[in-house]
Tab-separated table of C-alpha atoms in Angstrom:
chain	number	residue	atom	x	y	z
A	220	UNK	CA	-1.972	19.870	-6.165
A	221	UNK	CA	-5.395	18.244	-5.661
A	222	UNK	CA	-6.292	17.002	-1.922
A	223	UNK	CA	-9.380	15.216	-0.255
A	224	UNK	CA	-9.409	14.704	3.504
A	225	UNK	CA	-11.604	12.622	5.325
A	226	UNK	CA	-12.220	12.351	9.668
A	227	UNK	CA	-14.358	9.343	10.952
A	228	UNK	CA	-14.518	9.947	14.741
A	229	UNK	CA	-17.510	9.353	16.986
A	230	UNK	CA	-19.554	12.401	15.986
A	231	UNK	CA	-19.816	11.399	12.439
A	232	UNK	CA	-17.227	12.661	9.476
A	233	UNK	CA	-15.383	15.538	8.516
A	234	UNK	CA	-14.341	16.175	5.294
A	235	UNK	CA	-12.446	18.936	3.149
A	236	UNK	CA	-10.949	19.254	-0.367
A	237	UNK	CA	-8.999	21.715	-2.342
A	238	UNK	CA	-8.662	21.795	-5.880
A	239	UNK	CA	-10.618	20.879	-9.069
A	240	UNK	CA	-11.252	17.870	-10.967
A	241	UNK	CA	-8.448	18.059	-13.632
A	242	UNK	CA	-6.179	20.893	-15.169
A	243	UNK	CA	-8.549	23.613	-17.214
A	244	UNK	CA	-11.520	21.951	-15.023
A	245	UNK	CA	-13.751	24.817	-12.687
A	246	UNK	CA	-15.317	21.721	-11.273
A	247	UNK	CA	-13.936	20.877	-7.670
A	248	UNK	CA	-12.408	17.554	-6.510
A	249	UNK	CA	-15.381	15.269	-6.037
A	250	UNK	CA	-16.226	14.322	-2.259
A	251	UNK	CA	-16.014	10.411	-3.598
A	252	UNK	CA	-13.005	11.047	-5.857
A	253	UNK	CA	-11.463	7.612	-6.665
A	254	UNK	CA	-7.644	7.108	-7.082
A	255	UNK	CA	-5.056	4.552	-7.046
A	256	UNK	CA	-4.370	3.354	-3.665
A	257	UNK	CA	-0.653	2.272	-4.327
A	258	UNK	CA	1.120	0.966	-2.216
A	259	UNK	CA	-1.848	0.808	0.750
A	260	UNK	CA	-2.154	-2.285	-1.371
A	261	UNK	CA	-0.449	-4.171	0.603
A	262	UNK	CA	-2.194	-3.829	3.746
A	263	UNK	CA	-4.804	-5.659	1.873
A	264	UNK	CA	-2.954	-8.085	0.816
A	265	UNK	CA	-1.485	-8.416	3.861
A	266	UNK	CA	-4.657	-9.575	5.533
A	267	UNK	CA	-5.499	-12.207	2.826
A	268	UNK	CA	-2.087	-13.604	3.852
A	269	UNK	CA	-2.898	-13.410	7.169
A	270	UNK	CA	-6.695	-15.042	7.000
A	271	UNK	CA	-5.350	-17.979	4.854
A	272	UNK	CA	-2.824	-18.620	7.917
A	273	UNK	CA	-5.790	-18.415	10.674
A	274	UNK	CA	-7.332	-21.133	8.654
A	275	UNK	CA	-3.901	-23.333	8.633
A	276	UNK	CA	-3.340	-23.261	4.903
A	277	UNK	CA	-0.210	-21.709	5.247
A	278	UNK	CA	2.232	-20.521	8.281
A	279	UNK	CA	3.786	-17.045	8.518
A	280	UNK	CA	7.008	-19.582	9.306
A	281	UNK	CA	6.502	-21.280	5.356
A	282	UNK	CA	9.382	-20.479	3.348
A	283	UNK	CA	8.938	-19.160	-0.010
A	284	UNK	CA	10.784	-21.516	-1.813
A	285	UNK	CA	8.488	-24.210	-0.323
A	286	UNK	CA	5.548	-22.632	-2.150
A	287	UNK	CA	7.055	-21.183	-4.770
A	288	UNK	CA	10.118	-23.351	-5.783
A	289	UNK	CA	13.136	-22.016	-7.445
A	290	UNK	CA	11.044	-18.837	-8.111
A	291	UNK	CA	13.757	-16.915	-5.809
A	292	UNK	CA	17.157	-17.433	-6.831
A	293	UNK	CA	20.228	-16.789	-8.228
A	294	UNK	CA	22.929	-13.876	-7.699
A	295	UNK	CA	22.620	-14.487	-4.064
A	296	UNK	CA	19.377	-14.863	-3.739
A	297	UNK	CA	17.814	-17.605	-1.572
A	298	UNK	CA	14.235	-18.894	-1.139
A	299	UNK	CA	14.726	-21.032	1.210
A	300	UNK	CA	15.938	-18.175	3.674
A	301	UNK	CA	13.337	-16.248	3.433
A	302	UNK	CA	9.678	-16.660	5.386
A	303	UNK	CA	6.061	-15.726	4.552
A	304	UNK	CA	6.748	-13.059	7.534
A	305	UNK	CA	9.635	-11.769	5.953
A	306	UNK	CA	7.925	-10.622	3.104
A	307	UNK	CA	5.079	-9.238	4.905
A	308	UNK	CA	7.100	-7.539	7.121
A	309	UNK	CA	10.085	-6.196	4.148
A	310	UNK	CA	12.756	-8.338	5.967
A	311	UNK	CA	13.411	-10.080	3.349
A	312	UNK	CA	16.236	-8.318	1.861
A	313	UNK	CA	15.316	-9.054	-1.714
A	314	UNK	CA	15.592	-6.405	-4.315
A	315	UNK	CA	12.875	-3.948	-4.774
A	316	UNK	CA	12.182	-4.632	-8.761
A	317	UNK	CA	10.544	-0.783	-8.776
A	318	UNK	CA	14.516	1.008	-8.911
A	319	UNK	CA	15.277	-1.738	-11.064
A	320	UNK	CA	17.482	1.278	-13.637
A	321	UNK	CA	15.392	-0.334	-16.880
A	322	UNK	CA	12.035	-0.622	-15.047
A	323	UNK	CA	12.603	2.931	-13.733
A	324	UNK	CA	13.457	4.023	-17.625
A	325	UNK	CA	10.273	3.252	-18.673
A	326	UNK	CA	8.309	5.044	-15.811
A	327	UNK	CA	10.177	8.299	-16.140
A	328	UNK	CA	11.580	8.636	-19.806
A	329	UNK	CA	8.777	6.385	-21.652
A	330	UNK	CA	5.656	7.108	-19.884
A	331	UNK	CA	3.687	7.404	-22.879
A	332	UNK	CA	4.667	3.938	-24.251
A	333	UNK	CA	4.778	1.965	-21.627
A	334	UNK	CA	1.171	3.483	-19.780
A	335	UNK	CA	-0.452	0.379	-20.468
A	336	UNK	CA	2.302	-2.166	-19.501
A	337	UNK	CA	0.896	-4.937	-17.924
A	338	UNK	CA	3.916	-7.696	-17.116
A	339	UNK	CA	3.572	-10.433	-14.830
A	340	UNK	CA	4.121	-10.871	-11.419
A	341	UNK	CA	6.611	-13.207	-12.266
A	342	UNK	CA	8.211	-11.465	-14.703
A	343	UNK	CA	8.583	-8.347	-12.314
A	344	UNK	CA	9.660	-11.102	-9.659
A	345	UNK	CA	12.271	-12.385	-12.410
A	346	UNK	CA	13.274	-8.737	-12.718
A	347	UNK	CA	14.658	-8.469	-8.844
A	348	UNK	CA	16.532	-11.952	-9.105
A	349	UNK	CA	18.741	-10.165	-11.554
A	350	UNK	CA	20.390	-8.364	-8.735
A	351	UNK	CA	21.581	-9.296	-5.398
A	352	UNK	CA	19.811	-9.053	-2.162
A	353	UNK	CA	20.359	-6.499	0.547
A	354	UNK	CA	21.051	-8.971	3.052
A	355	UNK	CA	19.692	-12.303	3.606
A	356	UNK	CA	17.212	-12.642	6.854
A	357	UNK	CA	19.290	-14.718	9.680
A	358	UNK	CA	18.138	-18.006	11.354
A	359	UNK	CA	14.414	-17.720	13.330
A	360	UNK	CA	14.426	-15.557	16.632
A	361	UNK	CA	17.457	-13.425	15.148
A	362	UNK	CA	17.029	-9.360	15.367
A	363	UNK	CA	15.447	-9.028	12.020
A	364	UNK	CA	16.575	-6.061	9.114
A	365	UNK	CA	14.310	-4.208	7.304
A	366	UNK	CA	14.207	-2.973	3.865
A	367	UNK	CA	11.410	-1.849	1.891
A	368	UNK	CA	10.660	-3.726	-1.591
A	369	UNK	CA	7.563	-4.377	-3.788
A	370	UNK	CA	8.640	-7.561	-4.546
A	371	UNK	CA	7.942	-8.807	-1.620
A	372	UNK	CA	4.391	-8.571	-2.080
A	373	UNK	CA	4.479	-9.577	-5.154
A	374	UNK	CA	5.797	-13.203	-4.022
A	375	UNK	CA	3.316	-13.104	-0.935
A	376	UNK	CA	0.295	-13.023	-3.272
A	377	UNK	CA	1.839	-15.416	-5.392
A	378	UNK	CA	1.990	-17.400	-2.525
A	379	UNK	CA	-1.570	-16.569	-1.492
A	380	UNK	CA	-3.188	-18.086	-4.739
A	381	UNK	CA	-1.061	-21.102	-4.069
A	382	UNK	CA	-2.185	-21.532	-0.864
A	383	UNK	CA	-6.164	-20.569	-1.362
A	384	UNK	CA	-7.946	-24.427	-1.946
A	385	UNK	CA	-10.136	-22.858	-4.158
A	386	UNK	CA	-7.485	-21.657	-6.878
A	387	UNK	CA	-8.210	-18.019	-6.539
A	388	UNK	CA	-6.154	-14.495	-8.161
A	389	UNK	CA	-5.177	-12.223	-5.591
A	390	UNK	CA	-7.552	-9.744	-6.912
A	391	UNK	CA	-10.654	-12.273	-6.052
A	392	UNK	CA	-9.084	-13.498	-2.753
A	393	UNK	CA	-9.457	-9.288	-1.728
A	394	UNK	CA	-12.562	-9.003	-3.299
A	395	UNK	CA	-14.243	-12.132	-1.835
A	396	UNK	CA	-12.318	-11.431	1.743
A	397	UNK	CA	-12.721	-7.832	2.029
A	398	UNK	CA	-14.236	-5.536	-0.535
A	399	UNK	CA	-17.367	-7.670	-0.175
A	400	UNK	CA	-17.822	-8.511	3.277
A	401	UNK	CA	-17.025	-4.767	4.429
A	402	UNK	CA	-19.250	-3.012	1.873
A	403	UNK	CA	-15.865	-1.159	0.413
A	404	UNK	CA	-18.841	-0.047	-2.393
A	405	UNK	CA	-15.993	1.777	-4.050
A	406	UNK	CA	-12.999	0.119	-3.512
A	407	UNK	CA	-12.211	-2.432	-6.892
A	408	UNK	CA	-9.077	-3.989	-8.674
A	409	UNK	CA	-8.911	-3.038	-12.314
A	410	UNK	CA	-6.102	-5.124	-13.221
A	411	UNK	CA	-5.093	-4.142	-16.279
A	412	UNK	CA	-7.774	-2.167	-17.094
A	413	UNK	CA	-6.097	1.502	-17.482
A	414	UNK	CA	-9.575	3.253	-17.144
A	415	UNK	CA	-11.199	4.296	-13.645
A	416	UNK	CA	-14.813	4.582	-14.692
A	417	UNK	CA	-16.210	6.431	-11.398
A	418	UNK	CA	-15.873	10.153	-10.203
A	419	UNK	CA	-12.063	10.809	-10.142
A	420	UNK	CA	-9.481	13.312	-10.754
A	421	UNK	CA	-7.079	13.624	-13.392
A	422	UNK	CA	-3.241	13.109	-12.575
A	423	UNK	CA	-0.851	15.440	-14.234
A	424	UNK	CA	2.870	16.209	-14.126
A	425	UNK	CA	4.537	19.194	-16.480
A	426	UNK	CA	6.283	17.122	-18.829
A	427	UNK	CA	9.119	18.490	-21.256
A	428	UNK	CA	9.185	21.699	-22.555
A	429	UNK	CA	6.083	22.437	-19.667
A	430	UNK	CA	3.656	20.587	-21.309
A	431	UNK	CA	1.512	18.373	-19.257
A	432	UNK	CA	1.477	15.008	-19.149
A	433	UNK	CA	-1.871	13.346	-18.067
A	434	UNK	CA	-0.679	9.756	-15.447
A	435	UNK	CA	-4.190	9.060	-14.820
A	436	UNK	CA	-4.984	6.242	-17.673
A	437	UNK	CA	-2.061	3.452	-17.299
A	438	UNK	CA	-2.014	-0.411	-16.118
A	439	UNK	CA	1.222	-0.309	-14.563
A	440	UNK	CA	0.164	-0.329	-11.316
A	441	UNK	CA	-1.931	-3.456	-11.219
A	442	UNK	CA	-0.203	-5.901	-9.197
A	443	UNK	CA	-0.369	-6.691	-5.236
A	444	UNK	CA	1.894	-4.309	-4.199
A	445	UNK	CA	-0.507	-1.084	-5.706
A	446	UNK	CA	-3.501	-2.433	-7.765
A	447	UNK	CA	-6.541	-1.242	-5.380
A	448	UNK	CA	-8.847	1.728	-6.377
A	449	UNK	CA	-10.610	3.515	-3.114
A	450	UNK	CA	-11.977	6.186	-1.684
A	451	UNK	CA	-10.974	7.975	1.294
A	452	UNK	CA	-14.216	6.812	3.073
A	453	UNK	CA	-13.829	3.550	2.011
A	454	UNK	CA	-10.244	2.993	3.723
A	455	UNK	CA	-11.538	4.752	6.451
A	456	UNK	CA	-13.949	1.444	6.683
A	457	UNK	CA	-11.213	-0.591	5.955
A	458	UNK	CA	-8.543	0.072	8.680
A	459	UNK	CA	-11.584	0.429	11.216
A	460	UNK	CA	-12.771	-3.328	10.466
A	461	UNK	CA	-8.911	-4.225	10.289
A	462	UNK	CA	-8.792	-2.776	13.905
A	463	UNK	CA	-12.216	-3.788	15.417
A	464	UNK	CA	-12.211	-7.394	14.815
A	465	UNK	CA	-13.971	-7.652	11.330
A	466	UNK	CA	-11.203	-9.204	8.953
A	467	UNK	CA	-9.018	-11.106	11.563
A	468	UNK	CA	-8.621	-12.931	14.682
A	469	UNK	CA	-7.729	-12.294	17.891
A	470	UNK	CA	-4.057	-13.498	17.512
A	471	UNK	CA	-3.561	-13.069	13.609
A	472	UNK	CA	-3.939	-9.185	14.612
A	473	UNK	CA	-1.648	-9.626	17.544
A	474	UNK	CA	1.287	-11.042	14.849
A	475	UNK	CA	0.232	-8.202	12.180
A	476	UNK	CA	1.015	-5.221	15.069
A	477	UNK	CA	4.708	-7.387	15.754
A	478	UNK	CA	7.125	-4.484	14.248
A	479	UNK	CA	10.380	-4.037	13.279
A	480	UNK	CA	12.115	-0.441	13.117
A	481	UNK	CA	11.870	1.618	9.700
A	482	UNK	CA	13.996	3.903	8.741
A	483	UNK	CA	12.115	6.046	5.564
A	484	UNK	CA	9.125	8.402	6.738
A	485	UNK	CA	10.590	11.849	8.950
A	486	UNK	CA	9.855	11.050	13.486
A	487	UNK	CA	6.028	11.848	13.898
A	488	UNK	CA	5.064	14.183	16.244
A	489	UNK	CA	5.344	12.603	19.210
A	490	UNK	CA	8.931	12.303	18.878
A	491	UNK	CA	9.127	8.272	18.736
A	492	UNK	CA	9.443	6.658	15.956
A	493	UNK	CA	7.583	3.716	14.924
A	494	UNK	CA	7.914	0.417	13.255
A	495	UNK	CA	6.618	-1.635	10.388
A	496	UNK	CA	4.554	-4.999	11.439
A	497	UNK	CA	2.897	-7.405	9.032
A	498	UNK	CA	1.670	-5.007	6.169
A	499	UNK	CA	0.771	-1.504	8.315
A	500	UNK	CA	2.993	0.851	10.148
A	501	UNK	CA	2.452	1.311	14.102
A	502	UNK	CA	2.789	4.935	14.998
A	503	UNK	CA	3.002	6.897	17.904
A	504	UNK	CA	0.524	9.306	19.327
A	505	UNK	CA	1.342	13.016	21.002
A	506	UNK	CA	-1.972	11.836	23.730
A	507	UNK	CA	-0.504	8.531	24.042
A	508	UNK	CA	-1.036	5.420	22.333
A	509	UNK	CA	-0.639	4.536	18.414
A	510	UNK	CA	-2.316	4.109	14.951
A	511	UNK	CA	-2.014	2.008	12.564
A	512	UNK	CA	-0.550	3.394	8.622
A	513	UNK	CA	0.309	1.857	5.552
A	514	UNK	CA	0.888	5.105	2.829
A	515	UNK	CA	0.869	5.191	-0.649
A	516	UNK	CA	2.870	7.031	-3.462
A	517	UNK	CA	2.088	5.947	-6.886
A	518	UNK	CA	2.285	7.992	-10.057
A	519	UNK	CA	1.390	11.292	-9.054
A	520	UNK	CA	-0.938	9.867	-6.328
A	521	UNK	CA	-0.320	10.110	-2.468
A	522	UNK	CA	-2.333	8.430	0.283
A	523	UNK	CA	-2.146	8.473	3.638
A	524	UNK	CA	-5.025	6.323	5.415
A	525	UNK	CA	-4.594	5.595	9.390
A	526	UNK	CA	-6.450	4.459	12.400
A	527	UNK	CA	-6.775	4.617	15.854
A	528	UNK	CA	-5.676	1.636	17.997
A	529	UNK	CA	-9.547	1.001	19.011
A	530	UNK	CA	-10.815	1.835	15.763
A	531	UNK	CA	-13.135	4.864	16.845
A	532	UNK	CA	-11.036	7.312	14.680
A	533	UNK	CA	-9.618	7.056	10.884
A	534	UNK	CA	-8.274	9.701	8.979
A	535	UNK	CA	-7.459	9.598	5.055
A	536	UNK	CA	-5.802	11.859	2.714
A	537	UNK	CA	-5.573	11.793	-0.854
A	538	UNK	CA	-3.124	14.002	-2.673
A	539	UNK	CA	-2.585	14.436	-6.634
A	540	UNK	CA	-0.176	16.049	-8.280
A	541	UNK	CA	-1.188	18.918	-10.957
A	542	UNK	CA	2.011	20.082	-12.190
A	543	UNK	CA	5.030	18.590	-10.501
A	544	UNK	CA	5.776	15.415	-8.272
A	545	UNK	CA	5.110	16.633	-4.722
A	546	UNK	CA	7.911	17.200	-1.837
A	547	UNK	CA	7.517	14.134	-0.106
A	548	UNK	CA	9.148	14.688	2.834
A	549	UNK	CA	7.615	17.848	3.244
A	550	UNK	CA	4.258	16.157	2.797
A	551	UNK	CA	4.880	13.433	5.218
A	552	UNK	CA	5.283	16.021	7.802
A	553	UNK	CA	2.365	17.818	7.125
A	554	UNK	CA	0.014	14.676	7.423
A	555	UNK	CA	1.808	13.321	9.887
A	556	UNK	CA	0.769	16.438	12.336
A	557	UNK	CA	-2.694	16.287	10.596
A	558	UNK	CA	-3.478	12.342	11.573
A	559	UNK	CA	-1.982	13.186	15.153
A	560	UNK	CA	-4.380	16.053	15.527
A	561	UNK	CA	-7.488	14.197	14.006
A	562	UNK	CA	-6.958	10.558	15.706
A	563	UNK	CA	-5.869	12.445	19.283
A	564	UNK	CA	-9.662	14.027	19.001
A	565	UNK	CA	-8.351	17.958	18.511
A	566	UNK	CA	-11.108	19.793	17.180
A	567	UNK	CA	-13.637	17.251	16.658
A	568	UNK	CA	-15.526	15.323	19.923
């Protein structure tokens, strides 16, 4: 197991790494290493969504089969149930394509052929109408459910580029509204590009019989529910403009931090749990107060990037699997203590 750490706090950064840059390498895990973001993804997209409603081109209240008619249907499925905040905030109840049984086939018993898989959006989309939803979200002002699914960021960037007057992908909408304007000098979409050209480490699982099998190269994360590349220090910069005013307004921020309970990472250390708002996680803190989370597993790949509520103080960690698939759980624990130490300012002033 490979892991880079990274502490922004008011006396600078703080940064530590274990393990080397691929299996046979002597070469440690570069200070920069880039990796697949996952599922932090959506946080950006999240704030695209979020930005296009500040400027009235869309409303969190929209309905998804307004923009995107007939798209979500069938088997139970309803579009005209379901709101823009819905998806952002996984109340939606919609099927999570990912544990679709054939999509999941492919991933674990046809890696090899399917690394550079590139389907649709829609297709994926098309994928979770072929099963019912979980529930379907109740009339406006109703307690609200919650159930975690990639598809529902895959229908709020579809919605996104509807929405966006100037015609836009996803992947430009983030890169015109926040790589650029944040400096993020290492944070990029490769779309279906497999390759990650900078300083990075590679990904590998024992595969049958023990021998390894290399995740690093593959397209199948490339939609808006996982398709960023960053750095640790990069996210870092991210969740402290999210926080300090730099990517949103005043009451666009106040609607992202409006949470429902979750049910899926272990208590924190504080002892409260937290809940899941428009695209990040509220958390929390053993001193008091909360930060701000949205993690990532992908293939092999693990982050965990978080943020103080006034933005002096992000912490990042990037884990990759060497051998086997990590003990999440187990993991979620261990960062969970580690952010509470490093955001309640233990150890560094």
């Amino acid at each position: 197991m490979n892991v880079v750490a990274r502490v922004d706090g008011p006396q600078g950064a703080l940064r530590a790494r274990y393990g080397t840059a691929g299996t046979g390498s002597k070469a440690p895990v570069p200070w920069d290493a880039q990796f697949r973001v996952a599922s932090t993804t959506k946080t950006f997209t999240a704030v695209v969504v979020l930005q296009l409603v500040a400027e009235g081109r869309l409303s969190l209240g929209d309905t998804v089969e307004h923009w995107l008619p007939g798209v979500v249907g069938g088997n139970g499925n309803d579009g005209s149930r379901i709101t823009v905040r819905d998806l952002l905030q996984q109340s939606s109840g919609v099927y999570d394509y990912i544990t679709d049984p054939d999509v999941q086939d492919r991933i674990r018993n046809g890696f090899e052929e399917n690394r550079y898989d590139a389907t649709p959006a829609g297709e994926l989309v098309a994928i979770a109408m072929r099963h019912r939803p979980l529930f379907t979200p109740g009339p406006a002002g109703s307690a609200r459910q919650w159930s975690y699914s990639n598809t529902n960021y895959l229908l709020a960037a579809m919605i996104a580029q509807k929405a966006d007057a100037g015609g836009a992908t996803w992947q430009e909408l983030v890169e015109h509204r926040i790589i650029a304007p944040l400096g993020l000098r290492h944070t990029y979409i490769p779309g279906e590009n497999p390759f990650l050209p900078g300083p990075h480490v590679r990904v590998t699982i024992d595969g049958p019989g023990g021998t390894p099998l290399d995740l690093t190269e593959q397209s199948l994360q490339h939609t808006a529910d996982s398709g960023v590349v960053s750095t640790t220090s990069d996210l870092n910069t991210f969740f402290k403009g999210l926080v300090t005013g730099k990517l949103l307004p005043v009451h666009q921020w106040r609607q992202m931090r409006e949470t429902v309970p979750y049910d899926d990472l272990p208590v924190p250390p504080s002892g409260k749990q937290g809940g899941y708002g428009l695209g990040v996680r509220v958390i929390p803190l053993t001193c008091g107060g909360v930060y701000y989370l949205h993690e990532g597993d992908g293939l092999g790949v693990y982050t965990r990037p978080a943020v103080s509520e006034d933005g002096r103080r992000a912490v990042t960690v990037s884990v990759t699997t060497t051998t086997a698939l990590i003990d999440q759980p187990k993991v979620n624990r261990a960062v969970q203590t580690l952010t509470d130490h490093a955001l309640c300012g233990r150890g560094q002033g």
